[in-house]
Each structure stands twice: as C-alpha cells, then as structure tokens.
PDB file of N, H, CA, C and O in Angstrom:
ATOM      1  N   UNK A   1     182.006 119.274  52.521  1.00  0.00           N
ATOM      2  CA  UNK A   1     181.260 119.285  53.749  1.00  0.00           C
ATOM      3  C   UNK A   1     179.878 119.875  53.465  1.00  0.00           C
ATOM      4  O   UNK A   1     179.622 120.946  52.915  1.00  0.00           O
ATOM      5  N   UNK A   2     179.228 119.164  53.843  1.00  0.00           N
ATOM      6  H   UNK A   2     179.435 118.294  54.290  1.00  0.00           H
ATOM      7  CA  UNK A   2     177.562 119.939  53.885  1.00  0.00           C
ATOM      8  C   UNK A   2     177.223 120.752  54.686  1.00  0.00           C
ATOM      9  O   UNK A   2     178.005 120.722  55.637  1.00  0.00           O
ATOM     10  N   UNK A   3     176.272 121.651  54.839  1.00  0.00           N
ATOM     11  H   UNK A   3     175.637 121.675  54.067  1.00  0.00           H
ATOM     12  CA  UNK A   3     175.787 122.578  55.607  1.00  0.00           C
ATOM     13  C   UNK A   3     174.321 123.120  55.320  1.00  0.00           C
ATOM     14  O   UNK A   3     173.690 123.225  54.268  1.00  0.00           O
ATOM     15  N   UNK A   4     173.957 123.478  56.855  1.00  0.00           N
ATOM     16  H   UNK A   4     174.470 123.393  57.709  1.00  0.00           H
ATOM     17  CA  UNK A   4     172.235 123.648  56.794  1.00  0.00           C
ATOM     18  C   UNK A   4     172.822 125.188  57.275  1.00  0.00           C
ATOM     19  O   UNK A   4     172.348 125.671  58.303  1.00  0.00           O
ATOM     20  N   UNK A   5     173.689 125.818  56.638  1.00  0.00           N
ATOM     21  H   UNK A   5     174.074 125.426  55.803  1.00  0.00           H
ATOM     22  CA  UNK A   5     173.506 127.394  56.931  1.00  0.00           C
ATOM     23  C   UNK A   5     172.594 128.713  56.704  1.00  0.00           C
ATOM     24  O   UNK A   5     172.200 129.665  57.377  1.00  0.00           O
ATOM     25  N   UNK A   6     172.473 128.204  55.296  1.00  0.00           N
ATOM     26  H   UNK A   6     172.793 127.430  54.749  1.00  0.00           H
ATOM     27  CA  UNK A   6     171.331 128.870  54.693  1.00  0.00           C
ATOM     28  C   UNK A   6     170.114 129.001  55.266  1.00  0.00           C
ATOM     29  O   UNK A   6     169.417 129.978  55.538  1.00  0.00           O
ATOM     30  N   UNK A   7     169.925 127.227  55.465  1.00  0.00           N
ATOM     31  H   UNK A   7     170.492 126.434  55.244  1.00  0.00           H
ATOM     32  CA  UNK A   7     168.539 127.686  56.291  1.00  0.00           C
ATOM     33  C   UNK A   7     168.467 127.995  57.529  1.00  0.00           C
ATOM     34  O   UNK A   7     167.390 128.529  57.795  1.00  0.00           O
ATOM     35  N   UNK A   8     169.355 127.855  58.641  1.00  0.00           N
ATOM     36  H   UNK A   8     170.230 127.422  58.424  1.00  0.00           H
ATOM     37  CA  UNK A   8     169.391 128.357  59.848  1.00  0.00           C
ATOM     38  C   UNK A   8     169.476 129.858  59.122  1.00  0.00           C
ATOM     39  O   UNK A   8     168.393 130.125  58.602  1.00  0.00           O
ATOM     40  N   UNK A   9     170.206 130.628  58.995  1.00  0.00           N
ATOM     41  H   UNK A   9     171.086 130.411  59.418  1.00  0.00           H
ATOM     42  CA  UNK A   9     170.061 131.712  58.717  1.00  0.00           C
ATOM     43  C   UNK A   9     168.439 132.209  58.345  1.00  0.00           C
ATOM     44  O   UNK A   9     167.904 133.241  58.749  1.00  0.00           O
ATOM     45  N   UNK A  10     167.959 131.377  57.641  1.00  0.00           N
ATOM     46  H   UNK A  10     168.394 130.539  57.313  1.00  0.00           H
ATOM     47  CA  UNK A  10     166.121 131.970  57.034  1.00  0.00           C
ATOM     48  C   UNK A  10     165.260 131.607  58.206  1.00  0.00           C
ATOM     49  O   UNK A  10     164.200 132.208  58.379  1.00  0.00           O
ATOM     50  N   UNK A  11     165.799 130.306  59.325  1.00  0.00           N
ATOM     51  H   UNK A  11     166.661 129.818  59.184  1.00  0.00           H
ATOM     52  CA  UNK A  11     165.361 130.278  60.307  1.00  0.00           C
ATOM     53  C   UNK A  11     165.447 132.069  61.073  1.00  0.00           C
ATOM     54  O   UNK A  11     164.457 132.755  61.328  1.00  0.00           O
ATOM     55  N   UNK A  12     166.474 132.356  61.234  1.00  0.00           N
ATOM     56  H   UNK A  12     167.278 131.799  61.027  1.00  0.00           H
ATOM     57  CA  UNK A  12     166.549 133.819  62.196  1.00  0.00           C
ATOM     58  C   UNK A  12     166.631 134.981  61.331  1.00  0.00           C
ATOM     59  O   UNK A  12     167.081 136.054  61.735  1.00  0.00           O
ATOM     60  N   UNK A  13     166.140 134.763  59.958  1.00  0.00           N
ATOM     61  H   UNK A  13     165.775 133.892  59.630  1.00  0.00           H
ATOM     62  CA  UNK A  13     165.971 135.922  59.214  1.00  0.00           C
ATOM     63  C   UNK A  13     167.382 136.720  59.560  1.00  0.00           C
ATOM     64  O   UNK A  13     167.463 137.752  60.227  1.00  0.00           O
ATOM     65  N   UNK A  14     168.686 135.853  58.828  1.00  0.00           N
ATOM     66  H   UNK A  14     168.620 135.015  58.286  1.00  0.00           H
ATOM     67  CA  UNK A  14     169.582 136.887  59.689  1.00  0.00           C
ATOM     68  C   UNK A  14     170.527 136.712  57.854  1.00  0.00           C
ATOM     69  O   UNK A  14     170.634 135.626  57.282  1.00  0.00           O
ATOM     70  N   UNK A  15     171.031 137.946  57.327  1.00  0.00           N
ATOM     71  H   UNK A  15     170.944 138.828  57.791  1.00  0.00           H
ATOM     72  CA  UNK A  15     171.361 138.231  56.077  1.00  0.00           C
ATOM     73  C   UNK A  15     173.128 137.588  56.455  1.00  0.00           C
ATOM     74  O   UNK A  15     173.695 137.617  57.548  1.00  0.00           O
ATOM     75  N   UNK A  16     173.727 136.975  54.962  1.00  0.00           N
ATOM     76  H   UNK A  16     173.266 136.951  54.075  1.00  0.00           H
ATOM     77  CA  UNK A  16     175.066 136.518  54.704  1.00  0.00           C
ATOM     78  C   UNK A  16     175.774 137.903  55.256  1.00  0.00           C
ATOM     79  O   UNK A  16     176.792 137.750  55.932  1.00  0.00           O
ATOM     80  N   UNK A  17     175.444 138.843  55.085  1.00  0.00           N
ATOM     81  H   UNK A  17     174.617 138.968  54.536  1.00  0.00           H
ATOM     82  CA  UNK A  17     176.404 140.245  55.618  1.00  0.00           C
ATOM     83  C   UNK A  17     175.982 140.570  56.940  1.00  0.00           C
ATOM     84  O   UNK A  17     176.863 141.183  57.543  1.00  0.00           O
ATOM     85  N   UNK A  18     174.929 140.373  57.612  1.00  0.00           N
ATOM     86  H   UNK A  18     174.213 139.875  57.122  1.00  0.00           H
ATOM     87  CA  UNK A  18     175.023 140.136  59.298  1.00  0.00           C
ATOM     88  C   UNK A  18     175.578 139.026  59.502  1.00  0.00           C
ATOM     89  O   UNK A  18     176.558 139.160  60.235  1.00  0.00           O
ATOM     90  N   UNK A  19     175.427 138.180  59.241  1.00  0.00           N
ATOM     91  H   UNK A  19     174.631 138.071  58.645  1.00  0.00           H
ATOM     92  CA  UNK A  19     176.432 136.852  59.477  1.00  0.00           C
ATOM     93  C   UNK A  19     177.705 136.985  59.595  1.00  0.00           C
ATOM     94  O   UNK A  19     178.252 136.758  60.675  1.00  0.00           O
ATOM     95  N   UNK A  20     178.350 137.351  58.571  1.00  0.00           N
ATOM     96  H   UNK A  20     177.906 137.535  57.695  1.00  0.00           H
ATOM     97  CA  UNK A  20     179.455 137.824  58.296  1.00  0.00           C
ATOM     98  C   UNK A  20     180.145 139.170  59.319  1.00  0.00           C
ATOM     99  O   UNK A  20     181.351 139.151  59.563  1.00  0.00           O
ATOM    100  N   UNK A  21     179.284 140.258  59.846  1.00  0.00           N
ATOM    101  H   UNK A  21     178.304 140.274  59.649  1.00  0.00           H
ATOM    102  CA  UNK A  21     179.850 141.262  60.767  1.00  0.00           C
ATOM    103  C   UNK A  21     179.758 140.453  61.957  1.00  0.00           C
ATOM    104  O   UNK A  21     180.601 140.715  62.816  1.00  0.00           O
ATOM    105  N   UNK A  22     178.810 139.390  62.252  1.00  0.00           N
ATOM    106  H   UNK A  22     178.126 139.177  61.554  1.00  0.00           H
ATOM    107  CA  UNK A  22     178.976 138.857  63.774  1.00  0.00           C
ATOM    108  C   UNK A  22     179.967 137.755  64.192  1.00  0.00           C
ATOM    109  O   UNK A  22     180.482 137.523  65.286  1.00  0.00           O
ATOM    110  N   UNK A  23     180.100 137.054  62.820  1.00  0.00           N
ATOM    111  H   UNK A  23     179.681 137.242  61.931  1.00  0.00           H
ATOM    112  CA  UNK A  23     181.475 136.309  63.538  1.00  0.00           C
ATOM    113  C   UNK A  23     183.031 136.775  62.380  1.00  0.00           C
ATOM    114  O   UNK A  23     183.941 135.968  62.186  1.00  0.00           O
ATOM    115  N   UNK A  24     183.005 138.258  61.731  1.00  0.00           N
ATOM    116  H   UNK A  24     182.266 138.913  61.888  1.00  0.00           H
ATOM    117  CA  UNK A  24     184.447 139.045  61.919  1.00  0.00           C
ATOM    118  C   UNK A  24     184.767 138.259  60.197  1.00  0.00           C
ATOM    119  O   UNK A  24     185.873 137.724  60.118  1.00  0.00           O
ATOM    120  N   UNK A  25     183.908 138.187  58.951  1.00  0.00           N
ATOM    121  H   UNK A  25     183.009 138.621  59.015  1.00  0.00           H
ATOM    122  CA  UNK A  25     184.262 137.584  57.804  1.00  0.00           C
ATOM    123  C   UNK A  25     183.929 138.624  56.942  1.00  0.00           C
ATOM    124  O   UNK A  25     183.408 139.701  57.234  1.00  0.00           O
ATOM    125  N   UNK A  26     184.241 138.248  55.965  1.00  0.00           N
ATOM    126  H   UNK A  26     184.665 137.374  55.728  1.00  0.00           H
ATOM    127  CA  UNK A  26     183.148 139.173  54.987  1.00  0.00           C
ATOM    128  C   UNK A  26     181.845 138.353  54.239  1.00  0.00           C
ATOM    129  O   UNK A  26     181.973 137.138  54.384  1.00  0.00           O
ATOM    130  N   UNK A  27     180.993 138.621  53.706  1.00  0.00           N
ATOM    131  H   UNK A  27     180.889 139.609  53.588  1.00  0.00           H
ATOM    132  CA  UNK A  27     180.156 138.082  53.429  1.00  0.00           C
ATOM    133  C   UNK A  27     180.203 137.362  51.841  1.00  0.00           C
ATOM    134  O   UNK A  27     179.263 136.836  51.244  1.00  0.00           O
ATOM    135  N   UNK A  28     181.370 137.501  51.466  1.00  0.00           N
ATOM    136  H   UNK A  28     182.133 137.929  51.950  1.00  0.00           H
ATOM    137  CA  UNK A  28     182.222 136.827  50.344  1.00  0.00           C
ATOM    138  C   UNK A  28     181.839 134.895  51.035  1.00  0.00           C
ATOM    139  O   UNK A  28     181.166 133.931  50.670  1.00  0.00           O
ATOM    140  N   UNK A  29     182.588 135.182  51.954  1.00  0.00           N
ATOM    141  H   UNK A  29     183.134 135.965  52.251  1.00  0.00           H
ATOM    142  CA  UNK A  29     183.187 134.218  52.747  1.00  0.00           C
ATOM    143  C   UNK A  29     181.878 133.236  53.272  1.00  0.00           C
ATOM    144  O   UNK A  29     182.024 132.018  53.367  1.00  0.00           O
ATOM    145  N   UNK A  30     180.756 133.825  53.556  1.00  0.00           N
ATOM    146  H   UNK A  30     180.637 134.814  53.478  1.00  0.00           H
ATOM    147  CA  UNK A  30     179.530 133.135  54.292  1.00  0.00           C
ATOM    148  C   UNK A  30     179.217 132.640  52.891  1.00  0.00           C
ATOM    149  O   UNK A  30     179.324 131.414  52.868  1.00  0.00           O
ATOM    150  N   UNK A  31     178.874 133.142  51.727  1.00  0.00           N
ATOM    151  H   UNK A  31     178.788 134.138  51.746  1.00  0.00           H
ATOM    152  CA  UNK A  31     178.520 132.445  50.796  1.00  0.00           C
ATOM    153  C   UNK A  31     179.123 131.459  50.211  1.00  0.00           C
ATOM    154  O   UNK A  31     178.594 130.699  49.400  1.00  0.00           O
ATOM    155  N   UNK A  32     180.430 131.415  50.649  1.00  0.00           N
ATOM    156  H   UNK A  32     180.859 132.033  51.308  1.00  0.00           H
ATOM    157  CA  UNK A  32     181.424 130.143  49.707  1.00  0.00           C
ATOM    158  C   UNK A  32     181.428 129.176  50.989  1.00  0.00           C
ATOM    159  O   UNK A  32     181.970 128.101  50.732  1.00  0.00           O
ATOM    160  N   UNK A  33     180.982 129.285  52.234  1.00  0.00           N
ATOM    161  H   UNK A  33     180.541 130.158  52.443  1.00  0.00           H
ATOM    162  CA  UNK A  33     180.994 128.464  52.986  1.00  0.00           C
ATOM    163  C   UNK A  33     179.815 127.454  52.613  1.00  0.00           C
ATOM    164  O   UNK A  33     180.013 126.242  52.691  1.00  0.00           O
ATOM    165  N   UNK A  34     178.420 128.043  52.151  1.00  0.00           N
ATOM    166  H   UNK A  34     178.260 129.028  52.088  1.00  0.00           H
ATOM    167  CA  UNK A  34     177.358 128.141  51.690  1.00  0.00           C
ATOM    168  C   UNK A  34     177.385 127.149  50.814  1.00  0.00           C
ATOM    169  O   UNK A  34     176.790 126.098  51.054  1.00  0.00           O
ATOM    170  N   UNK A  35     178.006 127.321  49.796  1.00  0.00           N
ATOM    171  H   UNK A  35     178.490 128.175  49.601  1.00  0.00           H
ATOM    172  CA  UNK A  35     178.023 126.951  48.378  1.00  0.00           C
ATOM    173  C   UNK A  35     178.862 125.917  48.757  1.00  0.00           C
ATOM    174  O   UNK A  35     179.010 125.166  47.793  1.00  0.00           O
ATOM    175  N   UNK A  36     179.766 125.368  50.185  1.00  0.00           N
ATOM    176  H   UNK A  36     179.646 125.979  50.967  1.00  0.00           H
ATOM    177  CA  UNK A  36     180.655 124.286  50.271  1.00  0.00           C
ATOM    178  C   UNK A  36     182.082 124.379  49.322  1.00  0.00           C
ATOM    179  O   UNK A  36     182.609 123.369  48.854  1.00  0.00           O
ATOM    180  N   UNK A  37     182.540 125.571  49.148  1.00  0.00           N
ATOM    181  H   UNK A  37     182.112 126.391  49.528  1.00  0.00           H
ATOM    182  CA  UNK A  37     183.391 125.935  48.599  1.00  0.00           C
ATOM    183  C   UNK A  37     185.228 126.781  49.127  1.00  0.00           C
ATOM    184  O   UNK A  37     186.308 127.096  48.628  1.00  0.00           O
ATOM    185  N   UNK A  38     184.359 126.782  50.659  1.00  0.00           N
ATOM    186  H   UNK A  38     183.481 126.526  51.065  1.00  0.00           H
ATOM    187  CA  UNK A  38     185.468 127.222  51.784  1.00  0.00           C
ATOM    188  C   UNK A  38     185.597 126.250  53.230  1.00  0.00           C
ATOM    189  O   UNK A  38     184.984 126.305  54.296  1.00  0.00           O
ATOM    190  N   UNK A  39     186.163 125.782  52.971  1.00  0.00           N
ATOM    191  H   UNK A  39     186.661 125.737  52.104  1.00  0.00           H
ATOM    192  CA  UNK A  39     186.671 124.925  54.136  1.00  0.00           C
ATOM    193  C   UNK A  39     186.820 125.980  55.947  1.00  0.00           C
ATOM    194  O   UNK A  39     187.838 126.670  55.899  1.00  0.00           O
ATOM    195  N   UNK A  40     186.192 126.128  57.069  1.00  0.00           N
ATOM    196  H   UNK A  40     185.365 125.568  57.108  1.00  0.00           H
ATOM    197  CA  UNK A  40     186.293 126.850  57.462  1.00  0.00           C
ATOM    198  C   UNK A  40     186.969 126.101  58.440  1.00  0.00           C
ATOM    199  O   UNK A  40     187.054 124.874  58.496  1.00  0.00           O
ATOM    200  N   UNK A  41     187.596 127.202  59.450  1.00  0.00           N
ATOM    201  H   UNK A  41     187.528 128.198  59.404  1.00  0.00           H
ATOM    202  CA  UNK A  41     188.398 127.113  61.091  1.00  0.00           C
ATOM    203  C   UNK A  41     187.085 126.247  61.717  1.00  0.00           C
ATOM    204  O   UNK A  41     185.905 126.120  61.391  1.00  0.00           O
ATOM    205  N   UNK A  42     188.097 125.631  62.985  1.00  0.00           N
ATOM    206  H   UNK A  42     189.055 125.735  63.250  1.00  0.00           H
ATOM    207  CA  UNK A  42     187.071 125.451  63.886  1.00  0.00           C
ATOM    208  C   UNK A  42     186.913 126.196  64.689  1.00  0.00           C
ATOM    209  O   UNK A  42     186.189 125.718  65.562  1.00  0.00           O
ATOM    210  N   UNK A  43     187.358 127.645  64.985  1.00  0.00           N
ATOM    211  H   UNK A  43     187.947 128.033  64.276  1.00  0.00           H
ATOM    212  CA  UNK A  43     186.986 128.617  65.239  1.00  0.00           C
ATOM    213  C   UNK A  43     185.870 129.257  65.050  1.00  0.00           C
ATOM    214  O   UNK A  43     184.903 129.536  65.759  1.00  0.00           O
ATOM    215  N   UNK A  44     186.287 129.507  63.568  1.00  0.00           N
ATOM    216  H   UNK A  44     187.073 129.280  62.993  1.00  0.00           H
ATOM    217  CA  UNK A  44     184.741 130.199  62.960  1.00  0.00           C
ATOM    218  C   UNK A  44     183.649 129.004  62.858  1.00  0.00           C
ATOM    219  O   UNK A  44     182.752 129.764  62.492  1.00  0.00           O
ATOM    220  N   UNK A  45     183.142 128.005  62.884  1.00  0.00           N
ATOM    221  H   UNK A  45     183.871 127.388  63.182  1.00  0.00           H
ATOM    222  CA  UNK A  45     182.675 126.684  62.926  1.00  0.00           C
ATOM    223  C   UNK A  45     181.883 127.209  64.170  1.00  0.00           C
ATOM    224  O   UNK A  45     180.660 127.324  64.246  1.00  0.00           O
ATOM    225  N   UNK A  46     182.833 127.512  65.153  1.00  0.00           N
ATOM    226  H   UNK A  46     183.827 127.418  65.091  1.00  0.00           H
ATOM    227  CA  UNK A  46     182.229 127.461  66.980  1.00  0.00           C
ATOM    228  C   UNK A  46     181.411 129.017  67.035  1.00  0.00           C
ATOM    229  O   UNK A  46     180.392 129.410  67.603  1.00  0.00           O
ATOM    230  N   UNK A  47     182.193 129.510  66.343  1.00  0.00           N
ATOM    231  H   UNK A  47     183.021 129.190  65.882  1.00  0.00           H
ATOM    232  CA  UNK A  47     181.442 131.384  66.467  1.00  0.00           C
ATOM    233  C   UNK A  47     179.790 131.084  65.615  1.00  0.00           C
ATOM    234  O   UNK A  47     178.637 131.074  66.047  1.00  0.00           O
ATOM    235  N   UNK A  48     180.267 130.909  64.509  1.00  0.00           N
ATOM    236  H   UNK A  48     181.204 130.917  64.158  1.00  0.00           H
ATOM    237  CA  UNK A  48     179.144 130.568  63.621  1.00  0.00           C
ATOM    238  C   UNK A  48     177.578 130.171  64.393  1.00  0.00           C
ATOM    239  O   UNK A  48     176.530 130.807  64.275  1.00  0.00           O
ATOM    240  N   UNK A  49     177.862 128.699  65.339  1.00  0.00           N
ATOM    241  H   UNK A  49     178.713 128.182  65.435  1.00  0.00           H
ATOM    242  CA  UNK A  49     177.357 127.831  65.827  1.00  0.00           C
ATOM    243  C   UNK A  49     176.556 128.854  66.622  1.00  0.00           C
ATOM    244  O   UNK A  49     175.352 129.088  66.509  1.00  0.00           O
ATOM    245  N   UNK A  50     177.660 129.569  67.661  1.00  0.00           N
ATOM    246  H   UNK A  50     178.638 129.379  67.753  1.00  0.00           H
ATOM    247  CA  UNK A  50     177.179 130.425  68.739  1.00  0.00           C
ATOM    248  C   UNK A  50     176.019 130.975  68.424  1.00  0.00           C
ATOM    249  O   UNK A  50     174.922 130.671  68.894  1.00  0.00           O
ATOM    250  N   UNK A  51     176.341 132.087  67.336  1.00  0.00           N
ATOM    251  H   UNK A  51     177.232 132.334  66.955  1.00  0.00           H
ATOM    252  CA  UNK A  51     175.202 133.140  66.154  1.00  0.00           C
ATOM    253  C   UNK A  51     174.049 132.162  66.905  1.00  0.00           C
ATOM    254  O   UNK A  51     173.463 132.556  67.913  1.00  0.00           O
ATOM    255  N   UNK A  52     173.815 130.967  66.356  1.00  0.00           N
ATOM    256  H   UNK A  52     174.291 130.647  65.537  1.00  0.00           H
ATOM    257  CA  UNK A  52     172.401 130.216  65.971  1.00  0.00           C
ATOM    258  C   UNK A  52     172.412 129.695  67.345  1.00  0.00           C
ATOM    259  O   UNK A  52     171.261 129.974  67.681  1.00  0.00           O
ATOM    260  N   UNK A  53     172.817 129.263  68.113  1.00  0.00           N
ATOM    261  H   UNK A  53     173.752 129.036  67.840  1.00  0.00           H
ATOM    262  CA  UNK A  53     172.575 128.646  69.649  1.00  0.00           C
ATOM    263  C   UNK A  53     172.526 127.329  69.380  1.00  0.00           C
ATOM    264  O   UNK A  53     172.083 126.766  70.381  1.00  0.00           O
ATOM    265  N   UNK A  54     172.831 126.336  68.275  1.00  0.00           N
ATOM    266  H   UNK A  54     173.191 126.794  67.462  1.00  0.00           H
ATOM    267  CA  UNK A  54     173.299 125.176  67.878  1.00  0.00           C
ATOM    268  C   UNK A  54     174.366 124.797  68.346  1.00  0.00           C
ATOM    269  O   UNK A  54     175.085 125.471  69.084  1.00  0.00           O
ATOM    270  N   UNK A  55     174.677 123.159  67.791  1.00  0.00           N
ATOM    271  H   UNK A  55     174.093 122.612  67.192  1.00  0.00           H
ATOM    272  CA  UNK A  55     175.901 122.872  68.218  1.00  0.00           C
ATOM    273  C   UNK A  55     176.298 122.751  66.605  1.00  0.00           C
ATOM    274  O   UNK A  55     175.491 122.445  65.727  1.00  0.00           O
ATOM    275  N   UNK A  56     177.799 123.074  66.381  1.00  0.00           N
ATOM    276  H   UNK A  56     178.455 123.323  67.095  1.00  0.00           H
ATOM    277  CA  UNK A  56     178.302 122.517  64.918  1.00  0.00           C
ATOM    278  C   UNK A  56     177.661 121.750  64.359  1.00  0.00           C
ATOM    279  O   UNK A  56     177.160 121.977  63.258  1.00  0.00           O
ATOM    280  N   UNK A  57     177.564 120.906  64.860  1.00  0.00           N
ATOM    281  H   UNK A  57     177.970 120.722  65.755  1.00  0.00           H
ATOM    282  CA  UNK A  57     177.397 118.923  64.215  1.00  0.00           C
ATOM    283  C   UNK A  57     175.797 119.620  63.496  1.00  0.00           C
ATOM    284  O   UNK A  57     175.385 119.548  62.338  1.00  0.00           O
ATOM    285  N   UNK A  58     175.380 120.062  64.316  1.00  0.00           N
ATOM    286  H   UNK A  58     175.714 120.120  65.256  1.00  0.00           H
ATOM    287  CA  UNK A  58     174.054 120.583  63.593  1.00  0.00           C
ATOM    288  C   UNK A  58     173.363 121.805  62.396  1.00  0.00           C
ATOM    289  O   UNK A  58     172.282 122.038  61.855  1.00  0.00           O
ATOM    290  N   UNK A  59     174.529 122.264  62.417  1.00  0.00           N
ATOM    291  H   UNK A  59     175.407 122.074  62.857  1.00  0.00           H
ATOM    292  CA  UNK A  59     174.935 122.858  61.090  1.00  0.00           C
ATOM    293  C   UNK A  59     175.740 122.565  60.301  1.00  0.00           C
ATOM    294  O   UNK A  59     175.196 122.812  59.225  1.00  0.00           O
ATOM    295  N   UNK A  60     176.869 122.127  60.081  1.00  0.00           N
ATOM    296  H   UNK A  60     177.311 121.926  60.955  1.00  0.00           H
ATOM    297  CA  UNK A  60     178.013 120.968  59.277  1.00  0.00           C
ATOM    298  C   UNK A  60     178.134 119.859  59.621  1.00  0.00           C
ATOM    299  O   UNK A  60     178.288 119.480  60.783  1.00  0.00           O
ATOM    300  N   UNK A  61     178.056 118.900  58.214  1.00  0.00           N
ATOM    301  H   UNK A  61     177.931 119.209  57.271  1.00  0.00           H
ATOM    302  CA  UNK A  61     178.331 117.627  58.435  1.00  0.00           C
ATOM    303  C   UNK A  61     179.105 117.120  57.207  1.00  0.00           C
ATOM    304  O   UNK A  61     178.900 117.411  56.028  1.00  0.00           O
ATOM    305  N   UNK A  62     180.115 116.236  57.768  1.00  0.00           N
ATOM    306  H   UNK A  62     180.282 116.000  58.725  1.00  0.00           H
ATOM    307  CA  UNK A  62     181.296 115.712  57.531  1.00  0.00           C
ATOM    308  C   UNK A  62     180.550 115.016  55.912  1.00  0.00           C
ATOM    309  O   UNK A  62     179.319 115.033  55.928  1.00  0.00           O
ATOM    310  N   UNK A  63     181.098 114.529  54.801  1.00  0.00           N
ATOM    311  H   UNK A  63     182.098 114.515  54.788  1.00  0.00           H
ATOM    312  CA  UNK A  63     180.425 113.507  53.910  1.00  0.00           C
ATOM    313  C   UNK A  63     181.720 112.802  53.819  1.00  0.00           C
ATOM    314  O   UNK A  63     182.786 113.331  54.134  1.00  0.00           O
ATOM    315  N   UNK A  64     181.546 111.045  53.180  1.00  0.00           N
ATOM    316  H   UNK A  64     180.681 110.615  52.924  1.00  0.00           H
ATOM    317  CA  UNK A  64     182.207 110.390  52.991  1.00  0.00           C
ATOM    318  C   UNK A  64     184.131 111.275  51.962  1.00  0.00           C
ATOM    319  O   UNK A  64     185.337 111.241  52.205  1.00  0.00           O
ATOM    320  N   UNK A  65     183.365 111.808  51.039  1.00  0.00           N
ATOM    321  H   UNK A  65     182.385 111.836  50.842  1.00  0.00           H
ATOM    322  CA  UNK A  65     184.561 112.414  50.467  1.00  0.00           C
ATOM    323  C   UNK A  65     185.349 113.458  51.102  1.00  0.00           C
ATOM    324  O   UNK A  65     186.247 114.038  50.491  1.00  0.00           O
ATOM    325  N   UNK A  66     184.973 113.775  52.584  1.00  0.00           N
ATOM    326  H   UNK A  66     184.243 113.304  53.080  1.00  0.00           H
ATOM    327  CA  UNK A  66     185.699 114.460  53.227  1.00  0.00           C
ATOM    328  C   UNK A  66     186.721 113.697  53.948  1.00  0.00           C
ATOM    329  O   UNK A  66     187.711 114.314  54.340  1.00  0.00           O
ATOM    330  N   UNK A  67     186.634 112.616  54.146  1.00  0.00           N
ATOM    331  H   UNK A  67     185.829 112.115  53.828  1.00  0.00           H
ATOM    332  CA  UNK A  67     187.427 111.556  54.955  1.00  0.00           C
ATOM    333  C   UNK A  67     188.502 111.272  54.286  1.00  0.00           C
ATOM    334  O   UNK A  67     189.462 110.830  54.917  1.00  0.00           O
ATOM    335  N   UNK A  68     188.611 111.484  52.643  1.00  0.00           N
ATOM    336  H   UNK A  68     187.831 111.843  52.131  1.00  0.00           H
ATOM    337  CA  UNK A  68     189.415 110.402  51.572  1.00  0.00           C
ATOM    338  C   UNK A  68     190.771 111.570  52.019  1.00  0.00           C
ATOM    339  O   UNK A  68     190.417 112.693  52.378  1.00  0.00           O
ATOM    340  N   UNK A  69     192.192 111.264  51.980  1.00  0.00           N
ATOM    341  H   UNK A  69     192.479 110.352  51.689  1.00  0.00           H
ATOM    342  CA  UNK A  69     193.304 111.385  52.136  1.00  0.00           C
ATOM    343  C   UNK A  69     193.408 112.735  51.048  1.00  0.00           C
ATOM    344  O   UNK A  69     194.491 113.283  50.845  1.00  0.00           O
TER     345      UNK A  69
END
C-alpha cells in the first residue's frame, strides 16, 4: 500500500513520535507504516486520517499488488 504520510506529516511539522502518542502506537510503528512495511487497522487508518483532517483515500492508496489473493 502506498502512502503520502511522511509528507502530510512535514505538511504539519508533526514528528513520527507525536504521531505515534496521538493515535496510541509507538513510533516504531509510524515508520514501518511509512516504509509500507505494516499493514494497518482501519481503525488506526481513521485516527491517523483524523490527526491530518483528510480523508484515508488521501493518505493511503490501495496498488494493484494489494488486490492479488
């Protein structure tokens, strides 16, 4: 899955470890989301979103190899 987290984040000047205390992760976790290496809830997906006043779709997006079985 892709993601424009990084830069929303440099958009609000807001650090992987504030990220991480506002939607309840550790900041382990914001970076492997980052790096497309953690598959997240749609929970944390919706909290995340909140942080930035986005909708999901506008910070993660699906790629073809996410679809394959």
């Amino acid at each position: 899955m892709k993601n424009n987290l990084k830069v929303e984040r440099a958009k609000k000047n807001i650090t992987q470890a504030q990220l991480a205390d506002m939607v309840g992760v550790s900041r382990q976790t914001v970076n492997a989301i980052e790096l497309g290496k953690y598959n997240l809830s749609t929970i944390l997906a919706l909290k995340i979103s909140r942080v930035f006043g986005i909708s999901v779709n506008e910070i993660f997006e699906l790629e073809d190899s996410d679809l394959e079985p």
